[in-house]
C-alpha positions as a printed Julia matrix, in Angstrom:
645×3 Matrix{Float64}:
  61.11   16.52   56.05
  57.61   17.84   55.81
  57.1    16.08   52.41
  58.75   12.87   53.8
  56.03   13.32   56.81
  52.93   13.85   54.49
  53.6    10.65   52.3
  54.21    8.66   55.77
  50.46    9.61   56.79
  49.07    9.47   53.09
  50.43    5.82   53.36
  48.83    5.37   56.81
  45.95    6.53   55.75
  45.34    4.61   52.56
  46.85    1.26   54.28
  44.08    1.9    56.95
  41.06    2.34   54.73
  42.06   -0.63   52.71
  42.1    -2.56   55.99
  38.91   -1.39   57.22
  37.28   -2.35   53.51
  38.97   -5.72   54.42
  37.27   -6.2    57.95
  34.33   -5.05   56.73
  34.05   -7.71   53.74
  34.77  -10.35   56.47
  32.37   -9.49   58.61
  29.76   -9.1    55.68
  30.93  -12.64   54.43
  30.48  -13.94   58.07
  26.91  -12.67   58.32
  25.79  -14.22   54.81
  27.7   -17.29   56.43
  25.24  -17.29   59.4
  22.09  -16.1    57.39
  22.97  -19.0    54.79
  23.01  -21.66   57.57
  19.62  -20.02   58.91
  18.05  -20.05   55.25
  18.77  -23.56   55.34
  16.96  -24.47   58.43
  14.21  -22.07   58.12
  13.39  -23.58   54.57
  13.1   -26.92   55.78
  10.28  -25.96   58.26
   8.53  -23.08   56.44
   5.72  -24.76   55.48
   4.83  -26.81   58.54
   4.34  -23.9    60.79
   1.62  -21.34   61.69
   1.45  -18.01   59.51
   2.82  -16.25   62.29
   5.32  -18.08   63.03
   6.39  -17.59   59.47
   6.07  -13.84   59.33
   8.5   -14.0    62.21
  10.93  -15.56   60.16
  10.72  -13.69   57.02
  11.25  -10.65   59.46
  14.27  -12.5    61.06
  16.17  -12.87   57.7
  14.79   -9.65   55.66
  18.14   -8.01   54.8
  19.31  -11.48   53.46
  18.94  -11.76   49.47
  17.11  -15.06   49.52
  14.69  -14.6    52.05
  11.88  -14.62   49.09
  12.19  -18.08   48.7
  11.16  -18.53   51.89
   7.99  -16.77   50.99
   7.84  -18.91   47.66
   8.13  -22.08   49.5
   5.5   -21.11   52.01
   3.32  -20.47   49.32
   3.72  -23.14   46.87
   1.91  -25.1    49.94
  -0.8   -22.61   50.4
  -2.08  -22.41   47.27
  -5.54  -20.97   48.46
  -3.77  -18.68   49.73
  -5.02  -16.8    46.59
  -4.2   -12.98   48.06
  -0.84  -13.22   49.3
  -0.24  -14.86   46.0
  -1.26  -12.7    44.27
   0.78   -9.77   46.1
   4.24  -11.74   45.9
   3.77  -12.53   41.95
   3.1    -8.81   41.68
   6.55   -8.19   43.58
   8.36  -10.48   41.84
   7.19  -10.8    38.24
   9.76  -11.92   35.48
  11.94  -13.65   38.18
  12.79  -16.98   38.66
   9.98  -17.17   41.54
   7.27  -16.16   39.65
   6.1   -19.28   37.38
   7.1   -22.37   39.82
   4.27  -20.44   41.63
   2.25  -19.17   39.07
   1.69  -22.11   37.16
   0.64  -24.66   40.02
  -1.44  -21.26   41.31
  -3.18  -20.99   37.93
  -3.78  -25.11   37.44
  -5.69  -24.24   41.2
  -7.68  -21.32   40.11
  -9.13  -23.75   37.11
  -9.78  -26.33   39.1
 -11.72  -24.0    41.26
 -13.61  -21.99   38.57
 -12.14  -18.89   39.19
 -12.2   -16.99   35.68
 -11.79  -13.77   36.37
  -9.14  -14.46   38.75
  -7.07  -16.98   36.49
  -7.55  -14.8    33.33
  -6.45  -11.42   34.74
  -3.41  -13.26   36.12
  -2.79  -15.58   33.04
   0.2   -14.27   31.07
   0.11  -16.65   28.23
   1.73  -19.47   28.45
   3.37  -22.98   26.44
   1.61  -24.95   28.73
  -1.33  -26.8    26.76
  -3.48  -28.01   29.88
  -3.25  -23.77   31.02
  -3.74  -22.72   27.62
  -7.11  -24.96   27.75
  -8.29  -23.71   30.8
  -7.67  -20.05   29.06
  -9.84  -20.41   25.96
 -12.83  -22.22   28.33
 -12.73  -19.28   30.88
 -12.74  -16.53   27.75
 -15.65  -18.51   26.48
 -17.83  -18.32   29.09
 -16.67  -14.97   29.95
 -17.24  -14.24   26.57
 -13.82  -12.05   26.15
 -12.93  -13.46   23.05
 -14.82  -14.35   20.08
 -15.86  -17.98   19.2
 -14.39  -17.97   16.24
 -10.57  -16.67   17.46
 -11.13  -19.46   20.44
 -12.35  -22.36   18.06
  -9.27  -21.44   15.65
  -6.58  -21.47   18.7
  -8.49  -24.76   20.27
  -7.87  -26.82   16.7
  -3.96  -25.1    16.54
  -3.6   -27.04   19.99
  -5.5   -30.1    19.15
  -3.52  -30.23   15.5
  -0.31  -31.15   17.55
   1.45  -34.74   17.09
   1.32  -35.41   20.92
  -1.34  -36.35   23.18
  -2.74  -33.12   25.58
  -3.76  -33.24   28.97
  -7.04  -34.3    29.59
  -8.07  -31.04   31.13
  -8.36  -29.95   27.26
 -10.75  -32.88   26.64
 -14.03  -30.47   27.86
 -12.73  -27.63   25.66
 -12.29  -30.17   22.78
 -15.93  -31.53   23.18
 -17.04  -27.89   22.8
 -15.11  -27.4    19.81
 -16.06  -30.48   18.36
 -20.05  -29.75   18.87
 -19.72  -26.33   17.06
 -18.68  -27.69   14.1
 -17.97  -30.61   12.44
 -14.29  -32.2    12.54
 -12.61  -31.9     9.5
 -10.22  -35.21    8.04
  -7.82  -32.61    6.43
  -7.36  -31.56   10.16
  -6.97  -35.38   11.36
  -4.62  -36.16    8.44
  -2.55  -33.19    9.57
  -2.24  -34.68   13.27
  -1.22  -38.2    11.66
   1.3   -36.8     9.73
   2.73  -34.9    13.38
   2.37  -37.88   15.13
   4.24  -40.01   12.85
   6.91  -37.41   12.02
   7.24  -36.9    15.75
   7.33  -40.57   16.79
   4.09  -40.45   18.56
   2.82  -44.1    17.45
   0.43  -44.57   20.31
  -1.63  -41.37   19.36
  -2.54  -42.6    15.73
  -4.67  -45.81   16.54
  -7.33  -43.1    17.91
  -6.82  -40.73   15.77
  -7.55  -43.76   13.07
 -10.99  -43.75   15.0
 -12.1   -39.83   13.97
 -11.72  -40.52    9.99
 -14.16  -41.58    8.06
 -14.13  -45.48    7.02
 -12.74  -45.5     3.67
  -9.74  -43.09    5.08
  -8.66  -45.2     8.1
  -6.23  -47.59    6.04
  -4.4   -44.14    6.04
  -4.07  -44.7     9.39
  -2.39  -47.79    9.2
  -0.01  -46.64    6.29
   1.16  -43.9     8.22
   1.89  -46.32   11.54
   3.63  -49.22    9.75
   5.56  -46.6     7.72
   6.92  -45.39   11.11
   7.97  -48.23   12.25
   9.7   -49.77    9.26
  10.14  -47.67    5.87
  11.31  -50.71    3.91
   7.1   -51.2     3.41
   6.94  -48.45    0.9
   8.84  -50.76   -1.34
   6.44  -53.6    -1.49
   4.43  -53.38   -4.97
   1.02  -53.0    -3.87
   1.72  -51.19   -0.27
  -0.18  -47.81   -1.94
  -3.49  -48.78   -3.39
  -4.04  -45.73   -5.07
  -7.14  -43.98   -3.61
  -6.38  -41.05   -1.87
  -4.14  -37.94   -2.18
  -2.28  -38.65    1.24
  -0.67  -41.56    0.66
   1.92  -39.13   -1.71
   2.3   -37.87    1.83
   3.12  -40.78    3.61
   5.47  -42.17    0.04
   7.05  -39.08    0.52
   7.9   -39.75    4.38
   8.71  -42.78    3.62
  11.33  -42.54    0.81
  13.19  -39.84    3.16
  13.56  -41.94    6.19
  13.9   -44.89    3.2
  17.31  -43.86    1.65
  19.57  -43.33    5.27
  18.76  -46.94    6.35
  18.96  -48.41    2.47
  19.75  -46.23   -0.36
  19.22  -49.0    -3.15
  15.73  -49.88   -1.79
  14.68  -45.42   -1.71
  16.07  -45.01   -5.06
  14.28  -48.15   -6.66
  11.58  -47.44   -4.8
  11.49  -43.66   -6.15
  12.04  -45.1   -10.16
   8.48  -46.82   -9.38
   6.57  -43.41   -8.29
   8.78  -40.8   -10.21
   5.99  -40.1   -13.41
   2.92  -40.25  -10.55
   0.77  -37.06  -11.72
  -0.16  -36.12   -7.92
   3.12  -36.37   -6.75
   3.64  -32.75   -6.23
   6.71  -30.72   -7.3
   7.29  -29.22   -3.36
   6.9   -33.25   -2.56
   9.66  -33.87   -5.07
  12.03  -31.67   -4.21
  11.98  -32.4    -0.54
  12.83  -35.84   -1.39
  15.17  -35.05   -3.99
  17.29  -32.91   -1.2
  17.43  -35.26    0.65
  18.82  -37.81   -1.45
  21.51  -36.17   -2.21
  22.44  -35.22    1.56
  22.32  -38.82    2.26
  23.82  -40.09   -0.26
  26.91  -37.54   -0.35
  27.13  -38.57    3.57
  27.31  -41.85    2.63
  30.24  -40.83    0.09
  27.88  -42.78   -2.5
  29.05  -41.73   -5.97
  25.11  -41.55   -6.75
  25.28  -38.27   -5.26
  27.0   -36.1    -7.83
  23.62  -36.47  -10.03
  21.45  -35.71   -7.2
  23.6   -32.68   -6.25
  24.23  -31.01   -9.36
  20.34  -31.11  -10.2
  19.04  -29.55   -7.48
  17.16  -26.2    -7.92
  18.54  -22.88   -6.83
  16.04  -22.17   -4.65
  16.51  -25.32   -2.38
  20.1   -24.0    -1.64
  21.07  -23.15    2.16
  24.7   -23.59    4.37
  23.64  -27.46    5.14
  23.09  -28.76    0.91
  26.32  -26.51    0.35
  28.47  -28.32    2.88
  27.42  -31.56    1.43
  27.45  -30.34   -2.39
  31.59  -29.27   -1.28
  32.28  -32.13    0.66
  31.3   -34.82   -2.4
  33.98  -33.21   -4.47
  36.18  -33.05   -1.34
  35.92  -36.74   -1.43
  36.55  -37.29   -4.73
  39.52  -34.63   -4.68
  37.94  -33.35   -7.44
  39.65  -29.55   -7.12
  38.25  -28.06  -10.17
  34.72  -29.11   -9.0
  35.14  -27.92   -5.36
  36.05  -24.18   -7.28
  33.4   -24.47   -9.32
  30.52  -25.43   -6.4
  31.93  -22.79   -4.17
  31.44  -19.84   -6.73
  28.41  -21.14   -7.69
  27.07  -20.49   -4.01
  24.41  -17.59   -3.13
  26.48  -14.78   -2.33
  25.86  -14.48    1.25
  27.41  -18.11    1.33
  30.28  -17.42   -0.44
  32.13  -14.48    2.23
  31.7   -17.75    5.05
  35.46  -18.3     6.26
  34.94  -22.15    5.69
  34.45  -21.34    1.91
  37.08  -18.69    1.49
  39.37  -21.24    3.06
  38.44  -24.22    0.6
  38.58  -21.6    -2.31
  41.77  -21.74   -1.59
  42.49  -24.64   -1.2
  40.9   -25.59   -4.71
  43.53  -23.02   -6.13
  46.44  -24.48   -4.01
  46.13  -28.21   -5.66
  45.27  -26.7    -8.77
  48.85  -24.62   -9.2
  47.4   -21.26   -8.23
  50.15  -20.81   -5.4
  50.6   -16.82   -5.83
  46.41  -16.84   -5.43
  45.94  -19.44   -2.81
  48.43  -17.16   -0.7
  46.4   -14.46   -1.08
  42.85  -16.14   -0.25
  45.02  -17.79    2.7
  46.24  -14.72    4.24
  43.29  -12.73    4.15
  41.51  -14.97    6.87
  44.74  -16.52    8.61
  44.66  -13.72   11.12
  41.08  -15.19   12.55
  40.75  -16.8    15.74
  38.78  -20.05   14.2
  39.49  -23.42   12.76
  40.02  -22.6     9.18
  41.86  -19.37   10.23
  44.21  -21.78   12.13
  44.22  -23.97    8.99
  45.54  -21.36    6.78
  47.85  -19.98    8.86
  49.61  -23.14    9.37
  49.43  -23.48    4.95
  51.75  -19.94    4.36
  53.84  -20.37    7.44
  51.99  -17.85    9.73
  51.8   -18.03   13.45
  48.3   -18.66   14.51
  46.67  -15.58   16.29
  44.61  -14.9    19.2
  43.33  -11.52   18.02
  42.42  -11.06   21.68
  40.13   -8.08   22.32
  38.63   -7.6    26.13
  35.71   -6.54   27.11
  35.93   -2.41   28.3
  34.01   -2.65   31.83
  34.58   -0.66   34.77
  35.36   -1.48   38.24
  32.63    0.74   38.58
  30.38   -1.01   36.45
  31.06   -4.17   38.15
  30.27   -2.75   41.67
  26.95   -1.69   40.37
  25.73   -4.92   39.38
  26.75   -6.42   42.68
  23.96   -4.76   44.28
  21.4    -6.37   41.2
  18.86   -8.39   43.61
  19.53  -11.19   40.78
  23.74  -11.48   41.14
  22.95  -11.45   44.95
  20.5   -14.65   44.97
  22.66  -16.42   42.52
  25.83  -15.75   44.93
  24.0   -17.37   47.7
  23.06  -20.06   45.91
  26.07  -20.56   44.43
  27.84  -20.37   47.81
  25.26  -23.14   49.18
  26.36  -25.05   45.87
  22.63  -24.93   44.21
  23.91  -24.28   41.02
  20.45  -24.83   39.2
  18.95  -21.64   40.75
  21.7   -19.86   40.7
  21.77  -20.2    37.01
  18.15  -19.28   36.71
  18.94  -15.88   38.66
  21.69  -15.66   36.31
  19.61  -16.14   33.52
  16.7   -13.57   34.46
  19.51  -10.83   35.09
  20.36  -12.02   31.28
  16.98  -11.42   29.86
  16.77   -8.13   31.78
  19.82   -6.25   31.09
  21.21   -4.43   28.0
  24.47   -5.08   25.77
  26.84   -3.62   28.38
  25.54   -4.92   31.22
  26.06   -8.22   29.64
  29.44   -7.71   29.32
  29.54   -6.33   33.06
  28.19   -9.57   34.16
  30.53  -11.86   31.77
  33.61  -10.51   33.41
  32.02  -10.39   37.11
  31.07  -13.63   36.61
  34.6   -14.69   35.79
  35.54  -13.24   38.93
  33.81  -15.54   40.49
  35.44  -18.03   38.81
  31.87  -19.06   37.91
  33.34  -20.07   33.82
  30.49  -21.09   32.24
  28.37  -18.11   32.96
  31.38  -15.78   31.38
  31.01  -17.85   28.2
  27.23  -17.62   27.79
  27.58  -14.07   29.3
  29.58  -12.98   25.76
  27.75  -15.34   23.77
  24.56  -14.16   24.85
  25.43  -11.08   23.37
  27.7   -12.0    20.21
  31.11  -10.64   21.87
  33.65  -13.33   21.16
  37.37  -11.39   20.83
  37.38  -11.61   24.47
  39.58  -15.03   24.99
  40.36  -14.56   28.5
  36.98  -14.85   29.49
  35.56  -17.09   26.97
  38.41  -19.5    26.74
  39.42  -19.49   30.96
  42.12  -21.37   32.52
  39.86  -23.36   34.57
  41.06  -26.47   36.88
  44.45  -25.9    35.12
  46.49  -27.34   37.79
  44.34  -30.06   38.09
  44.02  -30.78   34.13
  47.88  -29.98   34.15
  48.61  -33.11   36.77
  46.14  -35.52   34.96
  47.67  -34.88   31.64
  51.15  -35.53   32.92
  49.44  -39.03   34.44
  48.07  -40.21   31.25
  50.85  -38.44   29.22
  48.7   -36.18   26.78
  48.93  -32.41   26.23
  47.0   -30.26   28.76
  45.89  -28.43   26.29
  43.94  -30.87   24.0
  42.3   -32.02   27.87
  40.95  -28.67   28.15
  39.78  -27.7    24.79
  38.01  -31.05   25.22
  36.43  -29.91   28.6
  35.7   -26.33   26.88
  33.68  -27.99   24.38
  32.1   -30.8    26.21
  30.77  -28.63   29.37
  31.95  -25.33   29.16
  33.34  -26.26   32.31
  30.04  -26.98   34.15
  31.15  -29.54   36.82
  27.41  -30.55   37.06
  26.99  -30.85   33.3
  24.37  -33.89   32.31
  23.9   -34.41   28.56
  20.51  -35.9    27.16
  22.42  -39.01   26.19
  23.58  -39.47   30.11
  27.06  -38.42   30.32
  28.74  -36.68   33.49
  30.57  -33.83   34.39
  33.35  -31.71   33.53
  34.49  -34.12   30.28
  31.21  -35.49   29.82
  31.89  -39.11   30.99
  29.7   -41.33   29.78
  28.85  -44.15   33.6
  29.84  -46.91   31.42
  32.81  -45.61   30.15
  33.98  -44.63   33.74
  33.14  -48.55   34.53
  35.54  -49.5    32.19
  38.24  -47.4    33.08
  38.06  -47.92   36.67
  37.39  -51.59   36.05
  34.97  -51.48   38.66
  31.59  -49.9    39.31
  31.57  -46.33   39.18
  29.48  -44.2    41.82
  27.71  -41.63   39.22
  28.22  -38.77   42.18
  31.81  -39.14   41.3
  31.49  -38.19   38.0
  30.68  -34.75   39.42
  33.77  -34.42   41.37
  35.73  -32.44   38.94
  39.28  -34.09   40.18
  38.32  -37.5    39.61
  36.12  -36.74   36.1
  39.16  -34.49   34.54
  41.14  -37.98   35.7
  38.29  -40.07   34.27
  38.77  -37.85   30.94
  42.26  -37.99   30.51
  42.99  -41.52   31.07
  40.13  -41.98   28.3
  42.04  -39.29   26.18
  44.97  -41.44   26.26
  43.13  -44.77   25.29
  41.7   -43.27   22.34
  45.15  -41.95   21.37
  46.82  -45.26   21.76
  43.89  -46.94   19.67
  44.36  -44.2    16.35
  47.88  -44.7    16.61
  48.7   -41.33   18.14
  46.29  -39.47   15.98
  44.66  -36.52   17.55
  42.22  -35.9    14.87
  40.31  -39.29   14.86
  40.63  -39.38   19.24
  38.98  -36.38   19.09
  36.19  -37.62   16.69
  36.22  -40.93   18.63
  35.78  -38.6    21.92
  32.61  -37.63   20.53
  31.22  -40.64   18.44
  32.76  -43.7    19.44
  35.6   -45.27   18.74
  33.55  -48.01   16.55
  32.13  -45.51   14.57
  35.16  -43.19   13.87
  36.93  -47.2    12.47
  34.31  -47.16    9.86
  34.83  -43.27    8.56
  38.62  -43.99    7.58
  38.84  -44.61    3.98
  40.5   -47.97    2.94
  42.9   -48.56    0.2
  43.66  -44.68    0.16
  44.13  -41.36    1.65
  42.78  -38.15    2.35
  44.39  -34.98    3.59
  43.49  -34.15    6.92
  41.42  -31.0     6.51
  39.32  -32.98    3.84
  38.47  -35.86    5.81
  37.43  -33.84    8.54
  35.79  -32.27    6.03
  34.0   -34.88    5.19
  32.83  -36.99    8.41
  29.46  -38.01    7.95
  27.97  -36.59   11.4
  27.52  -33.08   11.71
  27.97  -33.03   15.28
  31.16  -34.75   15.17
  32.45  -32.81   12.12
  31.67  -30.13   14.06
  33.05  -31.45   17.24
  36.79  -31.8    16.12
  37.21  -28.34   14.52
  35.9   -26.84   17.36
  38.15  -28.93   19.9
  41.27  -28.48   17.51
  40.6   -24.48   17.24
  40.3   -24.9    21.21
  43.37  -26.75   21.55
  45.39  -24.35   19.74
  43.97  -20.89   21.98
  44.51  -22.89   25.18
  48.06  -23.95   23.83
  49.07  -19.77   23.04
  47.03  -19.11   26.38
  49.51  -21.02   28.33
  52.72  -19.96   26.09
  52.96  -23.43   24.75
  55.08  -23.32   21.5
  53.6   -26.41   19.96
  51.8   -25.19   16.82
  48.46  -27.52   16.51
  47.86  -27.31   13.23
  51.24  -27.45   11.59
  51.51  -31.36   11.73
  47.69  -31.47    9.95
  49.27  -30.01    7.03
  51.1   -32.73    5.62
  48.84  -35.42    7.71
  47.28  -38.04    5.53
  44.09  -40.35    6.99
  43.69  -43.69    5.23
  44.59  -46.85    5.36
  46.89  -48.08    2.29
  47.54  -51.39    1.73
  51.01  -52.24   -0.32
């Protein structure tokens, strides 16, 4: 009875502490509510009221984590306010808050003369107009020695872009101490031309002497149009640079016309100043273009090559060419020809063995294939699925503590990025995120990978691990994210769930904001005009960042692209990425190729890349949610081609 009494209270008393932890994370949670709302107000008044007005409100809302950015916004307008600036970039170096207000802060300072000020608050910086400002003050200041300024002024001059004008007075004073050099214009052309920068090299014509400035010229209608390099008399023959500019040329030359670069090369192969580094640069990459192109020029271009020249990109393209050519004994002989450190790469073990499967070697290939078919990765997948083995997860978790985990809750950093991220400001919150990244060691990385997947906040798990090389950890870098949502779309548009999200995985890492360079949108990177098409009216680009309607967007895509390759996975998924066009124009006519070689084999990197990646991810997400279907089984036997009877 006594027992039977002590548990009762025990179990009282543990049933009440866990409710009083519960009450007090709601009432915590209702105050960062209320401070949240406040932050919002108070922010969009900070800097339209008196200074103490302000210091009333920094006072109202100093126990709430984001209450500096008050200050920061405050101060961002007052940027005379050179003292107070001062102090808060003292407080808050390294963070996120420091160079939105530095930098303007520093531009001021110049503008106001203030050398002593700028430079003993100057950290170094990327920025060419403050770097400018930095060698003028140390000049007259005298804190560094003309020569060390004069050689750091040219490095930022000798840049194929235009700088900002407040470098034009430092320039002039460089200029005046000594003469400029044409070696040191020529360099800038060459930038500018490499670089795209057209509209620098008309002035920069202007600074060479008279009998250089066709140069000039050379280099811009080079640019603009190779194809001149083949014309007869294009190259006069008067100065050492135009080797430079031939040699520009003929690389851009042979991926827009290959007949044109290699004629064109027959015509300047025996020129004396054509120098062997020149050569060789041009000879690598002809044979990377051509062996793209699957020209069967290539082999020659390949197989003379230089040691030396020899890195993971030449290999790929040295393998694929006898890939194409299923030319098995060749694809043996390249691999163990490789630099050693190339050789132990999964992708080559795996097409080692390959070579020795077509070439009889069954008891060998079996061998080479098991030895990697327990790795979570494409070719590990591949092999596996060659010998009969299940594919494996080889799933190994981070080791963090609850602990460990309440620790970094109480980082100033995970606290401003959870109030951000509550008020749905995911930019700053990633910046936070980012600075607690920079500043923590290899655990705490892992500490905040897992919290953050706690917070459901996906992406930051996966650059959490990747930041610091952990990737057995598949719960956290491959998450079940908007799973019920990508389950309902897929049954919609009738494709797997798990090809939707391995798409997602690799297309955003599950960002919902996610904007690419090229303009697409959201969780599965919807391009606007694709989402036109599918809705068959306009689209409203906020949509695309409404993760329902872009995994719907995705997945009704998904299916068109299936239906157009006839059910194949492997060329939607390399349509997904390139284009549907473009993917038409990779599939070999009048034969075929086995799967794993034409993937192999897909001209563009990216999308090469692209489809192993999404396959590998197709097959984790399909053992994540206990789906039987083996992905890569069906590529064994798969053949891509088009034969015609």
């Amino acid at each position: 009875m006594i027992a039977f009494r002590s548990l009762f209270i025990a179990t009282v008393f543990t049933t009440t502490v866990a409710s009083c932890a519960l009450t007090a994370r709601a009432a915590e949670q209702d105050k960062f509510q209320q401070q949240r709302e406040r932050f919002v107000r108070l922010e969009h008044n900070i800097d339209k009221v008196s200074r103490k007005q302000a210091e009333a409100w920094y006072a109202e809302l100093a126990d709430y984590p984001l209450q500096p950015y008050l200050r920061l916004k405050r101060l961002q307008n007052f940027l005379n306010a050179h003292d107070a600036i001062e102090e808060f970039l003292g407080q808050y170096q390294g963070t996120p808050m420091d160079w939105p207000l530095r930098q303007p802060w520093l531009k001021r300072l110049a503008e106001q003369g203030l050398a002593e000020r700028f430079l003993a608050n100057y950290p170094g910086s990327s920025d060419s107009e403050l770097q400018c400002h930095a060698l003028r003050f140390q000049l007259k200041t005298k804190t560094l020695s003309e020569p060390e300024i004069w050689q750091q002024t040219e490095d930022i001059w000798t840049q194929g872009k235009s700088q900002p004008k407040a470098c034009d007075p430092l320039f002039t004073a460089w200029r005046n101490s000594k003469p400029l050099q044409s070696e040191t214009v020529h360099r800038r052309l060459q930038l500018a031309a490499e670089g795209g920068q057209t509209q620098l090299i008309p002035y920069l014509k202007t600074l060479l002497p008279a009998s250089e400035q066709y140069l000039a010229d050379l280099w811009l209608q080079t640019r603009r149009n190779p194809a001149v390099i083949a014309r007869a008399k294009f190259f006069p023959g008067k100065h050492i640079i135009e080797r430079d500019i031939l040699a520009y040329g003929l690389k851009r030359l042979v991926w827009r016309s290959p007949d044109q670069a290699l004629a064109t090369w027959q015509r300047h192969i025996n020129d004396p100043y054509f120098t062997r580094a020149q050569r060789l640069d041009v000879q690598r990459q002809f044979a990377i273009a051509l062996a793209s192109k699957g020209d069967n020029r290539a082999d020659n271009w390949l197989t003379t090559l230089p040691a030396e020249l020899f890195d993971a990109n030449l290999a790929q393209w040295q393998v694929a060419h006898a890939l194409r050519e299923l030319d098995w004994p060749k694809v043996q002989q390249v691999i163990e020809q490789l630099p050693a450190e190339l050789q132990g790469d999964i992708n080559w073990r795996y097409w080692r063995a390959r070579a020795l499967e077509e070439q009889g070697q069954a008891e060998k290939a079996t061998t080479e294939f098991t030895a990697i078919a327990g790795e979570r990765h494409y070719y590990g997948f591949m092999a596996a699925a060659r010998i009969g083995l299940p594919p494996s997860l080889a799933h190994n978790p981070v080791k963090v503590s609850d602990e460990e985990i309440v620790q970094l809750q109480q980082h100033p950093a995970v606290q401003r990025a959870q109030q951000f991220l509550a008020l749905g400001r995911l930019t700053e919150a990633r910046r936070e995120w980012n600075h607690l990244q920079d500043t923590s060691d290899e655990q705490q990385k892992l500490t905040s990978a897992k919290l953050a997947s706690q917070l459901q906040w996906y992406e930051r798990a996966i650059f959490s691990l990747a930041d610091v090389g952990y990737w057995d950890d598949v719960e956290l870098r491959f998450p079940l994210a908007y799973q019920q949502e990508m389950q309902l779309s897929a049954d919609k548009f009738q494709i797997d769930s798990g090809w939707s999200m391995a798409i997602a995985r690799r297309e955003s890492s599950f960002m919902a904001d996610a904007y690419s360079p090229a303009g697409a949108r959201g969780l599965m990177q919807i391009m606007p005009g694709t989402a036109n098409e599918i809705a068959k009216k306009k689209v409203q680009i906020r949509q695309l960042y409404n993760p329902v309607i872009n995994i719907d967007y995705g997945t009704d895509y998904l299916n068109y692209l299936k239906k157009r390759n006839d059910g194949n996975l492997l060329k939607a998924t390399a349509a997904y990425n390139a284009g549907y066009s473009r993917v038409r124009q990779w599939i070999p006519q009048d034969y075929a190729l086995p799967a794993d070689v034409w993937v192999e084999t897909i001209p563009y990197r990216e999308t090469r890349e692209y489809v192993k990646a999404v396959m590998a991810y197709y097959q984790i997400y399909n053992l994540r949610m206990n789906v039987a279907q083996d992905v890569f089984k069906p590529l064994v036997a798969m053949k891509i081609g088009v034969i015609v009877e």
